[in-house]
PDB file of C-alpha atoms and ligand atoms in Angstrom:
ATOM      1  CA  MET A   1       0.000   0.000   0.000  1.00 94.00           C
ATOM      2  CA  VAL A   2       1.336   3.389  -1.008  1.00 97.00           C
ATOM      3  CA  ASP A   3      -0.235   6.414   0.640  1.00 98.00           C
ATOM      4  CA  ILE A   4      -0.465   9.587  -1.401  1.00 97.00           C
ATOM      5  CA  ASP A   5      -1.332  12.900   0.192  1.00 97.00           C
ATOM      6  CA  LEU A   6      -2.760  15.606  -2.069  1.00 97.00           C
ATOM      7  CA  THR A   7      -2.896  19.058  -0.600  1.00 96.00           C
ATOM      8  CA  ASP A   8      -2.920  22.788  -1.199  1.00 95.00           C
ATOM      9  CA  THR A   9      -3.042  25.933   0.844  1.00 89.00           C
ATOM     10  CA  THR A  10      -6.652  27.157   0.592  1.00 84.00           C
ATOM     11  CA  GLY A  11      -6.743  26.827  -3.157  1.00 74.00           C
ATOM     12  CA  ALA A  12      -3.362  28.376  -3.778  1.00 75.00           C
ATOM     13  CA  ALA A  13       0.251  27.336  -4.197  1.00 75.00           C
ATOM     14  CA  PRO A  14       2.171  25.659  -2.781  1.00 88.00           C
ATOM     15  CA  MET A  15       0.360  22.522  -3.758  1.00 95.00           C
ATOM     16  CA  ARG A  16       1.901  19.233  -2.762  1.00 97.00           C
ATOM     17  CA  LEU A  17       1.716  15.565  -3.677  1.00 98.00           C
ATOM     18  CA  THR A  18       3.630  13.314  -1.301  1.00 98.00           C
ATOM     19  CA  VAL A  19       4.170   9.553  -1.536  1.00 98.00           C
ATOM     20  CA  LYS A  20       4.815   7.167   1.363  1.00 98.00           C
ATOM     21  CA  PRO A  21       6.729   4.914   1.047  1.00 98.00           C
ATOM     22  CA  ALA A  22       8.621   6.289  -1.965  1.00 97.00           C
ATOM     23  CA  LYS A  23      10.054   2.863  -2.816  1.00 98.00           C
ATOM     24  CA  VAL A  24       8.138  -0.409  -3.287  1.00 98.00           C
ATOM     25  CA  PRO A  25       8.886  -3.849  -4.760  1.00 98.00           C
ATOM     26  CA  PRO A  26       7.544  -4.636  -8.256  1.00 98.00           C
ATOM     27  CA  GLY A  27       4.214  -6.382  -8.680  1.00 97.00           C
ATOM     28  CA  THR A  28       0.804  -5.487  -7.340  1.00 98.00           C
ATOM     29  CA  VAL A  29       0.788  -2.032  -5.756  1.00 97.00           C
ATOM     30  CA  SER A  30      -2.273  -0.399  -4.209  1.00 98.00           C
ATOM     31  CA  LEU A  31      -2.333   3.382  -4.201  1.00 98.00           C
ATOM     32  CA  ARG A  32      -4.521   5.295  -1.759  1.00 98.00           C
ATOM     33  CA  ALA A  33      -4.781   9.006  -2.520  1.00 98.00           C
ATOM     34  CA  SER A  34      -6.155  11.227   0.226  1.00 98.00           C
ATOM     35  CA  ASN A  35      -7.095  14.804  -0.529  1.00 97.00           C
ATOM     36  CA  THR A  36      -6.313  16.956   2.499  1.00 96.00           C
ATOM     37  CA  GLY A  37      -6.504  20.204   0.535  1.00 95.00           C
ATOM     38  CA  THR A  38      -9.304  22.548  -0.432  1.00 95.00           C
ATOM     39  CA  LEU A  39      -9.533  21.830  -4.184  1.00 95.00           C
ATOM     40  CA  ALA A  40     -10.190  18.639  -6.158  1.00 97.00           C
ATOM     41  CA  HIS A  41      -7.019  16.707  -6.984  1.00 98.00           C
ATOM     42  CA  GLU A  42      -5.909  13.397  -8.521  1.00 98.00           C
ATOM     43  CA  ALA A  43      -2.881  11.117  -8.744  1.00 98.00           C
ATOM     44  CA  VAL A  44      -1.715   9.946 -12.181  1.00 98.00           C
ATOM     45  CA  VAL A  45       1.175   7.473 -12.513  1.00 98.00           C
ATOM     46  CA  LEU A  46       3.580   8.244 -15.381  1.00 98.00           C
ATOM     47  CA  PRO A  47       6.798   6.337 -16.152  1.00 98.00           C
ATOM     48  CA  LEU A  48      10.118   8.172 -15.945  1.00 97.00           C
ATOM     49  CA  ALA A  49      13.027   7.437 -18.263  1.00 94.00           C
ATOM     50  CA  ALA A  50      16.289   6.449 -16.570  1.00 88.00           C
ATOM     51  CA  ALA A  51      17.799   9.920 -16.310  1.00 93.00           C
ATOM     52  CA  GLN A  52      14.577  11.942 -16.512  1.00 96.00           C
ATOM     53  CA  PRO A  53      14.130  14.247 -13.498  1.00 97.00           C
ATOM     54  CA  ILE A  54      10.718  14.833 -11.963  1.00 97.00           C
ATOM     55  CA  GLY A  55       9.009  18.183 -12.356  1.00 97.00           C
ATOM     56  CA  LYS A  56      10.353  18.846 -15.866  1.00 97.00           C
ATOM     57  CA  ARG A  57       7.494  17.690 -18.094  1.00 98.00           C
ATOM     58  CA  PRO A  58       6.457  20.289 -20.684  1.00 97.00           C
ATOM     59  CA  ILE A  59       3.313  22.219 -19.766  1.00 98.00           C
ATOM     60  CA  GLU A  60       0.866  22.194 -22.674  1.00 97.00           C
ATOM     61  CA  ALA A  61      -1.535  24.927 -23.796  1.00 97.00           C
ATOM     62  CA  ASP A  62      -4.246  23.676 -21.408  1.00 97.00           C
ATOM     63  CA  SER A  63      -1.857  24.060 -18.419  1.00 97.00           C
ATOM     64  CA  ARG A  64      -1.635  20.274 -18.084  1.00 98.00           C
ATOM     65  CA  VAL A  65       1.069  17.798 -19.058  1.00 98.00           C
ATOM     66  CA  SER A  66       0.773  14.875 -21.477  1.00 98.00           C
ATOM     67  CA  GLU A  67      -0.506  11.656 -19.905  1.00 97.00           C
ATOM     68  CA  THR A  68       0.885   9.534 -22.736  1.00 96.00           C
ATOM     69  CA  GLY A  69       2.238   6.319 -21.268  1.00 97.00           C
ATOM     70  CA  SER A  70       0.189   6.621 -18.063  1.00 98.00           C
ATOM     71  CA  VAL A  71       0.005   3.312 -16.233  1.00 97.00           C
ATOM     72  CA  GLY A  72      -3.027   4.279 -14.182  1.00 98.00           C
ATOM     73  CA  GLU A  73      -4.571   6.844 -11.898  1.00 98.00           C
ATOM     74  CA  ALA A  74      -6.567   7.441  -8.757  1.00 98.00           C
ATOM     75  CA  SER A  75      -8.988  10.214  -9.626  1.00 97.00           C
ATOM     76  CA  HIS A  76     -12.348   8.822  -8.588  1.00 97.00           C
ATOM     77  CA  ASN A  77     -14.026  10.366  -5.567  1.00 94.00           C
ATOM     78  CA  CYS A  78     -14.442   7.638  -2.912  1.00 94.00           C
ATOM     79  CA  GLY A  79     -13.826   4.986  -5.553  1.00 95.00           C
ATOM     80  CA  ALA A  80     -11.299   3.127  -7.660  1.00 96.00           C
ATOM     81  CA  GLY A  81      -9.514   4.186 -10.804  1.00 95.00           C
ATOM     82  CA  GLU A  82     -10.316   7.005 -13.178  1.00 95.00           C
ATOM     83  CA  GLY A  83     -12.884   9.675 -12.352  1.00 95.00           C
ATOM     84  CA  GLY A  84     -13.519  13.380 -12.314  1.00 96.00           C
ATOM     85  CA  GLY A  85     -11.252  14.143  -9.389  1.00 98.00           C
ATOM     86  CA  ILE A  86     -10.999  13.469  -5.671  1.00 98.00           C
ATOM     87  CA  ALA A  87     -12.918  16.015  -3.614  1.00 97.00           C
ATOM     88  CA  PRO A  88     -11.410  17.723  -0.557  1.00 97.00           C
ATOM     89  CA  GLY A  89     -11.615  15.395   2.437  1.00 97.00           C
ATOM     90  CA  SER A  90     -12.099  12.295   0.259  1.00 97.00           C
ATOM     91  CA  THR A  91      -9.960   9.407  -0.897  1.00 98.00           C
ATOM     92  CA  GLY A  92      -9.540   7.632  -4.227  1.00 98.00           C
ATOM     93  CA  TRP A  93      -7.590   4.477  -4.921  1.00 98.00           C
ATOM     94  CA  THR A  94      -6.332   2.117  -7.574  1.00 98.00           C
ATOM     95  CA  THR A  95      -4.408  -1.139  -7.762  1.00 98.00           C
ATOM     96  CA  LEU A  96      -1.724  -1.460 -10.412  1.00 97.00           C
ATOM     97  CA  THR A  97       0.861  -3.995 -11.490  1.00 97.00           C
ATOM     98  CA  LEU A  98       4.097  -2.030 -11.645  1.00 98.00           C
ATOM     99  CA  GLN A  99       7.244  -3.144 -13.415  1.00 97.00           C
ATOM    100  CA  PRO A 100      10.624  -2.148 -11.964  1.00 97.00           C
ATOM    101  CA  GLY A 101      11.507   1.443 -12.774  1.00 97.00           C
ATOM    102  CA  ARG A 102      10.998   5.045 -11.761  1.00 98.00           C
ATOM    103  CA  TYR A 103       7.579   6.670 -11.856  1.00 98.00           C
ATOM    104  CA  GLU A 104       6.337  10.217 -11.417  1.00 98.00           C
ATOM    105  CA  LEU A 105       3.040  10.629  -9.595  1.00 98.00           C
ATOM    106  CA  ILE A 106       1.334  13.853 -10.556  1.00 98.00           C
ATOM    107  CA  CYS A 107      -1.866  15.813 -10.219  1.00 98.00           C
ATOM    108  CA  ASN A 108      -2.840  16.897 -13.712  1.00 98.00           C
ATOM    109  CA  PHE A 109      -5.554  19.394 -12.923  1.00 97.00           C
ATOM    110  CA  PRO A 110      -4.716  22.593 -14.840  1.00 97.00           C
ATOM    111  CA  GLY A 111      -1.728  24.319 -13.216  1.00 95.00           C
ATOM    112  CA  HIS A 112      -1.292  21.806 -10.404  1.00 96.00           C
ATOM    113  CA  TYR A 113       1.785  20.043 -11.802  1.00 97.00           C
ATOM    114  CA  ALA A 114       3.545  23.375 -12.266  1.00 95.00           C
ATOM    115  CA  ALA A 115       2.457  24.397  -8.748  1.00 95.00           C
ATOM    116  CA  GLY A 116       4.335  21.456  -7.262  1.00 95.00           C
ATOM    117  CA  MET A 117       2.054  18.425  -7.342  1.00 97.00           C
ATOM    118  CA  ARG A 118       4.531  15.716  -8.319  1.00 98.00           C
ATOM    119  CA  ALA A 119       6.636  13.119  -6.544  1.00 98.00           C
ATOM    120  CA  GLU A 120       8.774  10.139  -7.447  1.00 98.00           C
ATOM    121  CA  LEU A 121       7.899   6.499  -6.756  1.00 98.00           C
ATOM    122  CA  ASP A 122      10.688   3.966  -7.262  1.00 98.00           C
ATOM    123  CA  VAL A 123       9.738   0.373  -8.008  1.00 98.00           C
ATOM    124  CA  THR A 124      12.701  -1.822  -7.238  1.00 97.00           C
ATOM    125  CA  GLN A 125      13.591  -5.064  -5.483  1.00 90.00           C
TER     126      GLN A 125
HETATM  127 CU1   CU B 201      -4.144  18.986  -7.820  1.00 59.39          CU
END
């Protein structure tokens, strides 16, 4: 079980996405994303290339980043998988099978990635 905290400061930056633990073994991984902020948030799991740093994805015209290659997300309010966002005070979850590698967990609501909502999850033995 990986716990993800999604938060903001009364709708403003800094916004934060934190992951605990930040390192898990490969295989079945359950993600539980709790929104302790004041806006809707989500957690999307994107692979990272070997030397790719977190926080450097290009911001597109809609103030979001590309989700190409996404391996899953927790964005359903009080439910599993993909949805319209996790409301303040609620939790969303998903269970994924993760191969070894580095992943970046992000909130892709417009502007939230740029405002700081990203963290690394390492999947390794
Ligand atoms: Cu967010």
